[in-house]
Short mmCIF file of C-alpha atoms in Angstrom, two decimals:
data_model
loop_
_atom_site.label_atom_id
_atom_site.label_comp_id
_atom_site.label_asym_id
_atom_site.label_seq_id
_atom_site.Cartn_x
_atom_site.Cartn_y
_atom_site.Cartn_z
CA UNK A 1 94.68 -54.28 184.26
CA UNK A 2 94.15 -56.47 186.76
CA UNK A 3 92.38 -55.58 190.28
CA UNK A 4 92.15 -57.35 193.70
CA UNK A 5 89.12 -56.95 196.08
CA UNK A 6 89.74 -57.72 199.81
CA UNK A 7 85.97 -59.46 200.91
CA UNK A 8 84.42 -61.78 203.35
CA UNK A 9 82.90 -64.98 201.88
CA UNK A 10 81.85 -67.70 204.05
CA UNK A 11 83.63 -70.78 204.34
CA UNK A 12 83.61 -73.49 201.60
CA UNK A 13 81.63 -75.78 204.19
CA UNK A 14 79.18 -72.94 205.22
CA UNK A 15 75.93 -73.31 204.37
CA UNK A 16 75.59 -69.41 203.74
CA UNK A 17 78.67 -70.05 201.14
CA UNK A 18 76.45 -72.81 199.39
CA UNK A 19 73.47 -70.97 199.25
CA UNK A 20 75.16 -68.15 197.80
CA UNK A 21 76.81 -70.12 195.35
CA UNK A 22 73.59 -71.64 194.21
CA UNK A 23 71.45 -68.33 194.29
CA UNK A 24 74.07 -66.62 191.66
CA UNK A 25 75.05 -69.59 189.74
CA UNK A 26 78.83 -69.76 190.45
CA UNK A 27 81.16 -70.48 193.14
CA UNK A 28 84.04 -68.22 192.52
CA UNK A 29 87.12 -70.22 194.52
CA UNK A 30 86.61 -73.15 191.83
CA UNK A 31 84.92 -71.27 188.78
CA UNK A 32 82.49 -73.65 188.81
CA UNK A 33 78.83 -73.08 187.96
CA UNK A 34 76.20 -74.82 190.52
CA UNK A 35 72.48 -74.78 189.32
CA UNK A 36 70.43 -71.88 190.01
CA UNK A 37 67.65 -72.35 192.16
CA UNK A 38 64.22 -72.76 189.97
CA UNK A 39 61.59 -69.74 190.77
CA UNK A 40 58.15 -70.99 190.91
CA UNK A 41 56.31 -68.60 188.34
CA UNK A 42 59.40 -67.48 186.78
CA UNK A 43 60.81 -68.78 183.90
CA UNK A 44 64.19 -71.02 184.20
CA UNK A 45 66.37 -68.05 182.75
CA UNK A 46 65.07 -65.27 184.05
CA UNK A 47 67.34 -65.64 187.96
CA UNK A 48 70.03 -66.05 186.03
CA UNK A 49 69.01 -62.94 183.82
CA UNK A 50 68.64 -60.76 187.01
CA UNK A 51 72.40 -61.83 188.74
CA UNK A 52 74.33 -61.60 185.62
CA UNK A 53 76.81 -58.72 187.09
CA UNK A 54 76.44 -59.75 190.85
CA UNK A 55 77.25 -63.11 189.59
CA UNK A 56 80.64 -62.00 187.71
CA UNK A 57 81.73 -60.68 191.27
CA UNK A 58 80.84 -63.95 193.20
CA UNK A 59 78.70 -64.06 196.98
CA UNK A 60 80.54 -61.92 198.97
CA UNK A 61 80.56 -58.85 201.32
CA UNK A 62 82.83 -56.07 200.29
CA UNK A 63 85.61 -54.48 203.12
CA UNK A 64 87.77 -53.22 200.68
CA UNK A 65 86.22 -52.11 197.05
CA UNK A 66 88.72 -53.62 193.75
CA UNK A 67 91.92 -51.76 193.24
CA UNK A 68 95.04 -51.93 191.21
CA UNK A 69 98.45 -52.67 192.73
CA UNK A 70 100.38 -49.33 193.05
CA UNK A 71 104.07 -49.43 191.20
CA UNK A 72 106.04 -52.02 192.83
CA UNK A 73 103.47 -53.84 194.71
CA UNK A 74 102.94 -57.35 193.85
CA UNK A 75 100.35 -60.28 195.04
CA UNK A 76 102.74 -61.61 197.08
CA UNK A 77 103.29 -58.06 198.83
CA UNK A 78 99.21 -58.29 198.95
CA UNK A 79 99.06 -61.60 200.26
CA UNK A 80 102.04 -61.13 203.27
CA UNK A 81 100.20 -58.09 203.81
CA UNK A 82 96.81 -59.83 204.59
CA UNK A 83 98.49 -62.29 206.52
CA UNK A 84 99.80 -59.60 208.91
CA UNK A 85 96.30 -58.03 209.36
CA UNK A 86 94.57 -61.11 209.97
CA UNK A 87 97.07 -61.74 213.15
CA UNK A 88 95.26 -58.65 214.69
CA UNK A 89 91.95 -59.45 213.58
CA UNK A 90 89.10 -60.74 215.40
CA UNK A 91 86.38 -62.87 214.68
CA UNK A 92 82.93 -61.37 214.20
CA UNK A 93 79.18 -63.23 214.08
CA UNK A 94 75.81 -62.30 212.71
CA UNK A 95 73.27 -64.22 214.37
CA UNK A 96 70.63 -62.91 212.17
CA UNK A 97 71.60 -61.93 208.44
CA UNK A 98 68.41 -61.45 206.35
CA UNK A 99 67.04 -60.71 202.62
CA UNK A 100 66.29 -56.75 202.75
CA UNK A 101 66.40 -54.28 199.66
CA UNK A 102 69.42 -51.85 199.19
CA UNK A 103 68.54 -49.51 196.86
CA UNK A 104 66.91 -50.90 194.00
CA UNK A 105 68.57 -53.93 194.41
CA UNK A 106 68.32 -57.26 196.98
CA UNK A 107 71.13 -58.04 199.25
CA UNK A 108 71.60 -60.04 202.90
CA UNK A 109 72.15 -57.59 205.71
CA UNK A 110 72.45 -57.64 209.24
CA UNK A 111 70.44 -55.45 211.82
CA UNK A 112 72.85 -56.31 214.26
CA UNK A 113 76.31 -55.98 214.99
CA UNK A 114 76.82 -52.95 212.11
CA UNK A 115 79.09 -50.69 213.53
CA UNK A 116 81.63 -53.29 214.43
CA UNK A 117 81.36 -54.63 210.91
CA UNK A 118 82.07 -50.96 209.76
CA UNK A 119 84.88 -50.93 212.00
CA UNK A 120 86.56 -54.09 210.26
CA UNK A 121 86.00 -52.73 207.26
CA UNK A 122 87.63 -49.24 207.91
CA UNK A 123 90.19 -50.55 208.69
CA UNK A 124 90.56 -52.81 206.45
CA UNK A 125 90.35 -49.65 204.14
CA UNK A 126 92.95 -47.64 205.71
CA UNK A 127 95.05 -50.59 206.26
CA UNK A 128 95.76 -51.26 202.22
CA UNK A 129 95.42 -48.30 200.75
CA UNK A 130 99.12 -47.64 200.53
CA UNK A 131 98.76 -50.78 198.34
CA UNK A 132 96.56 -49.25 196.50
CA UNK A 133 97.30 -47.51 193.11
CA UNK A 134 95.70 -44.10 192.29
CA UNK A 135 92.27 -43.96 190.57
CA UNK A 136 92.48 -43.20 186.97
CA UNK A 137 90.58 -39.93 185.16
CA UNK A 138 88.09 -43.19 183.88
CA UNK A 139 87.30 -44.65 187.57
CA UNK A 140 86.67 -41.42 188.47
CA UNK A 141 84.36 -40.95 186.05
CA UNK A 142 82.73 -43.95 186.11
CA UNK A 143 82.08 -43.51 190.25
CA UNK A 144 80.56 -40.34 189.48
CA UNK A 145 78.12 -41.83 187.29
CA UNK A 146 76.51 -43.63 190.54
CA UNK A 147 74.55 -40.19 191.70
CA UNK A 148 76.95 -39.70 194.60
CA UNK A 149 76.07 -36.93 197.63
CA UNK A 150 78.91 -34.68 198.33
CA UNK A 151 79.82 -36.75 201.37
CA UNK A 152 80.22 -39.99 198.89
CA UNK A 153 82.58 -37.92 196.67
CA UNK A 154 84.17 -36.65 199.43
CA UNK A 155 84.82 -40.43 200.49
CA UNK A 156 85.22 -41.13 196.84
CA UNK A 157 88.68 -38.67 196.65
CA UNK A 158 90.03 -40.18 199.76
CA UNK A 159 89.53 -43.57 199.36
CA UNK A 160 88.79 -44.24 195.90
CA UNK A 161 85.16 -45.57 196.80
CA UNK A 162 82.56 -43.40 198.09
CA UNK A 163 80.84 -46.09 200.97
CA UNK A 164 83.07 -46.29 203.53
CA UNK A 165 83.61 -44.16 206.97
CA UNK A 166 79.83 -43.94 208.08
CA UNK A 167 78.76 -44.46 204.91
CA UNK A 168 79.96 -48.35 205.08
CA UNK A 169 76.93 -50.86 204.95
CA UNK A 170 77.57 -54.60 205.59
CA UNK A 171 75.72 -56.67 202.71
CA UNK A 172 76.59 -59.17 199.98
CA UNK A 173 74.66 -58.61 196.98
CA UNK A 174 71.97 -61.57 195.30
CA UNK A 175 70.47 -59.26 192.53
CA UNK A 176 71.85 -57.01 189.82
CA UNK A 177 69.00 -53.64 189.43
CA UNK A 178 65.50 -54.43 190.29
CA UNK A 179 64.39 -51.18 188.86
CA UNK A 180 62.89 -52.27 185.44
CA UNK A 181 60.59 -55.03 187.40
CA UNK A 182 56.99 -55.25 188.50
CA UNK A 183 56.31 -54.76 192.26
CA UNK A 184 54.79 -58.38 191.99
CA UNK A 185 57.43 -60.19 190.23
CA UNK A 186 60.03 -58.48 192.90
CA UNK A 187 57.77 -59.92 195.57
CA UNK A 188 58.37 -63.03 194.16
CA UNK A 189 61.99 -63.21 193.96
CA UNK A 190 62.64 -61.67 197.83
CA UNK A 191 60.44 -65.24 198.96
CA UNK A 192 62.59 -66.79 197.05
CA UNK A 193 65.63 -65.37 198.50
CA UNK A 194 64.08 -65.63 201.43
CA UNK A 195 63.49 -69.23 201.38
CA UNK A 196 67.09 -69.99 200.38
CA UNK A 197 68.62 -68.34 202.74
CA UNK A 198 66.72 -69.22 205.58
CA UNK A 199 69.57 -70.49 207.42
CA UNK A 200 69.90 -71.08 211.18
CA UNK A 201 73.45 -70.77 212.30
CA UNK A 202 75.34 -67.90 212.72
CA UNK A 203 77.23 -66.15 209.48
CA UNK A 204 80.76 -65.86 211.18
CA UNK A 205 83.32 -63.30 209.69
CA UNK A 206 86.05 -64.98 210.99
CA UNK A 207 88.44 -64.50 207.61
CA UNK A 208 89.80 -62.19 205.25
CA UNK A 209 89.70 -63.06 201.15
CA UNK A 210 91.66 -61.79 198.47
CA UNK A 211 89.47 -61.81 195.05
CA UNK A 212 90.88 -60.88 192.03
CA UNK A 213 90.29 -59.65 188.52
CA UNK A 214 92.36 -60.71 185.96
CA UNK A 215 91.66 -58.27 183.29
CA UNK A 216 88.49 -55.79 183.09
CA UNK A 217 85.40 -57.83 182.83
CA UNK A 218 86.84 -60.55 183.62
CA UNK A 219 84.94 -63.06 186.57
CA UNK A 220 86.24 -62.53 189.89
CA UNK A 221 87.89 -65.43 191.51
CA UNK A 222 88.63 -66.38 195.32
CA UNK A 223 92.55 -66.19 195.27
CA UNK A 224 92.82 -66.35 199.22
CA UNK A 225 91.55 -66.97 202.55
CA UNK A 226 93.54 -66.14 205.62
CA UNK A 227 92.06 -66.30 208.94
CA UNK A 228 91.60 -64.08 211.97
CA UNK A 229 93.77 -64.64 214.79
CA UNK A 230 93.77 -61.61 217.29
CA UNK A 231 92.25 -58.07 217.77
CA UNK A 232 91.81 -54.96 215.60
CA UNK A 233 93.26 -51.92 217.84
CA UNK A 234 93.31 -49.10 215.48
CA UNK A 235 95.45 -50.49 212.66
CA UNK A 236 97.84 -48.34 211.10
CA UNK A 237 98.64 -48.28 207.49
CA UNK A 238 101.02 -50.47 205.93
CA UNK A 239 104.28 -49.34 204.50
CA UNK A 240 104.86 -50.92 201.61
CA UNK A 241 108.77 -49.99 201.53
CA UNK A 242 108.86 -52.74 204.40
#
C-alpha cells in the first residue's frame, strides 16, 4: 500500500541538502546514489552499514509521520491540499542546527527556535489528518513495539504517531541504532558527522515536501516541493469533501 510523508528537506542547491545526501548515500528527489563520505578508521562499508534504514527514508525532518490515503483521497487531493497550506505558511530559520544524539541514534537538531518548529509541525498534523486513512490492527502493533509512555500512546490513538503535541522534536536522522557499537567507534562517527555538517548558513524551512512510498519497503522518494508563502494562524483541518 502505498504511503506519503509530508517533510522538510532542504533545497536541491542547499548545502545542508548535499551534505545529507552524501552522509546517507542517496538523494531521494532523483534516486540517485552520491558517494558516502570515507571514515578515517572505519572501514569503506561500514557508514553505509550503519544508515541502511535512515537511508531508505532519505535526509529529511519529519512534520507529518507516513500515512495512507483515506477512501477517496488521491495525490492530487494531497498535492492541492499542500498547496493551500503552504499559502498560509511562513518561513522558518535555524541559525545553528548541530550533530547531537536522540536516543540511541545520531540526528541534526536545533537548540533554537523549537517550539515554533513544533508549531509547524502540529499543524501540519492536524491539518492532513482528514487525509489520512485509519491505522491498521498491524501499525498499531508495530508502534507499540517502540516502548511508548502512556502519553506517546495516547498521541499514538489520536494521531496515528506517538511524537507530536509536546512530544514533537525537530531532527532529521544520519544514523540507523547506535546501540550495538563501542563508545569509541560512536565517538568516531559523531566527528565525522560533525565535520560534514559543519555548515555556516542558516538551514531555512521555507517549504513543504511530499515523500512517498510506493509499496512497503520500498525507498522513499521526493514527489513535491511547494513553498511557503504567508502565515500559520491556527490552521483548521481540511475537508476533504471540498
Amino acid at each position: 500500500m502505498t504511503r506519503y510523508a509530508l517533510y522538510f528537506a532542504p533545497n536541491a542547491d542547499s548545502p545542508w541538502w548535499h551534505a545529507g545526501c552524501h552522509w546517507l548515500g542517496r538523494d531521494p528527489s532523483s534516486d540517485t546514489h552520491p558517494s558516502q563520505n570515507l571514515i578515517s578508521g572505519m572501514k569503506p562499508n561500514y557508514l553505509a552499514d550503519l544508515t541502511q534504514n535512515a537511508r531508505r527514508y532519505g535526509f529529511h525532518a519529519t512534520l507529518k509521520a507516513p500515512f495512507s490515503l483515506a477512501q477517496g483521497v488521491n495525490e492530487d487531493d494531497l498535492v492541492q491540499h499542500v498547496t493551500q497550506f503552504c499559502q498560509q505558511a511562513v518561513a522558518l530559520n535555524i541559525v545553528t542546527p548541530s550533530v547531537q544524539k536522540l536516543g540511541d541514534f545520531l540526528a541534526l537538531q536545533t537548540t533554537t527556535g523549537h517550539s515554533e518548529i513544533a508549531a509547524l509541525a502540529q499543524d501540519c498534523v492536524v491539518y492532513f489528518d482528514p487525509l489520512r486513512a485509519p491505522m491498521t490492527d498491524a501499525d498499531w502493533q508495530k508502534r507499540r513495539q517502540q516502548n511508548l509512555t502512556a502519553r506517546q500512546e495516547e498521541l499514538l490513538k489520536r494521531w496515528a504517531y506517538p511524537y507530536t503535541e509536546e512530544q514533537y522534536r525537530f531532527h532529521m536522522t544520519l544514523t540507523d541504532s547506535l546501540a550495538h557499537i563501542d563508545d569509541s567507534t560512536a565517538l568516531i562517527l559523531q566527528q565525522a558527522a560533525e565535520a560534514c555538517f559543519a555548515i555556516d548558513v542558516p538551514l531555512s524551512i521555507d517549504h513543504l515536501c511530499i515523500f512517498k512510498e510506493e509499496y512497503p519497503g520500498a525507498a522513499f522518494s521526493l514527489l513535491h516541493r511547494c513553498y511557503f508563502r504567508g502565515r500559520v494562524h491556527a490552521v483548521s483541518p481540511v475537508n476533504i469533501d471540498d
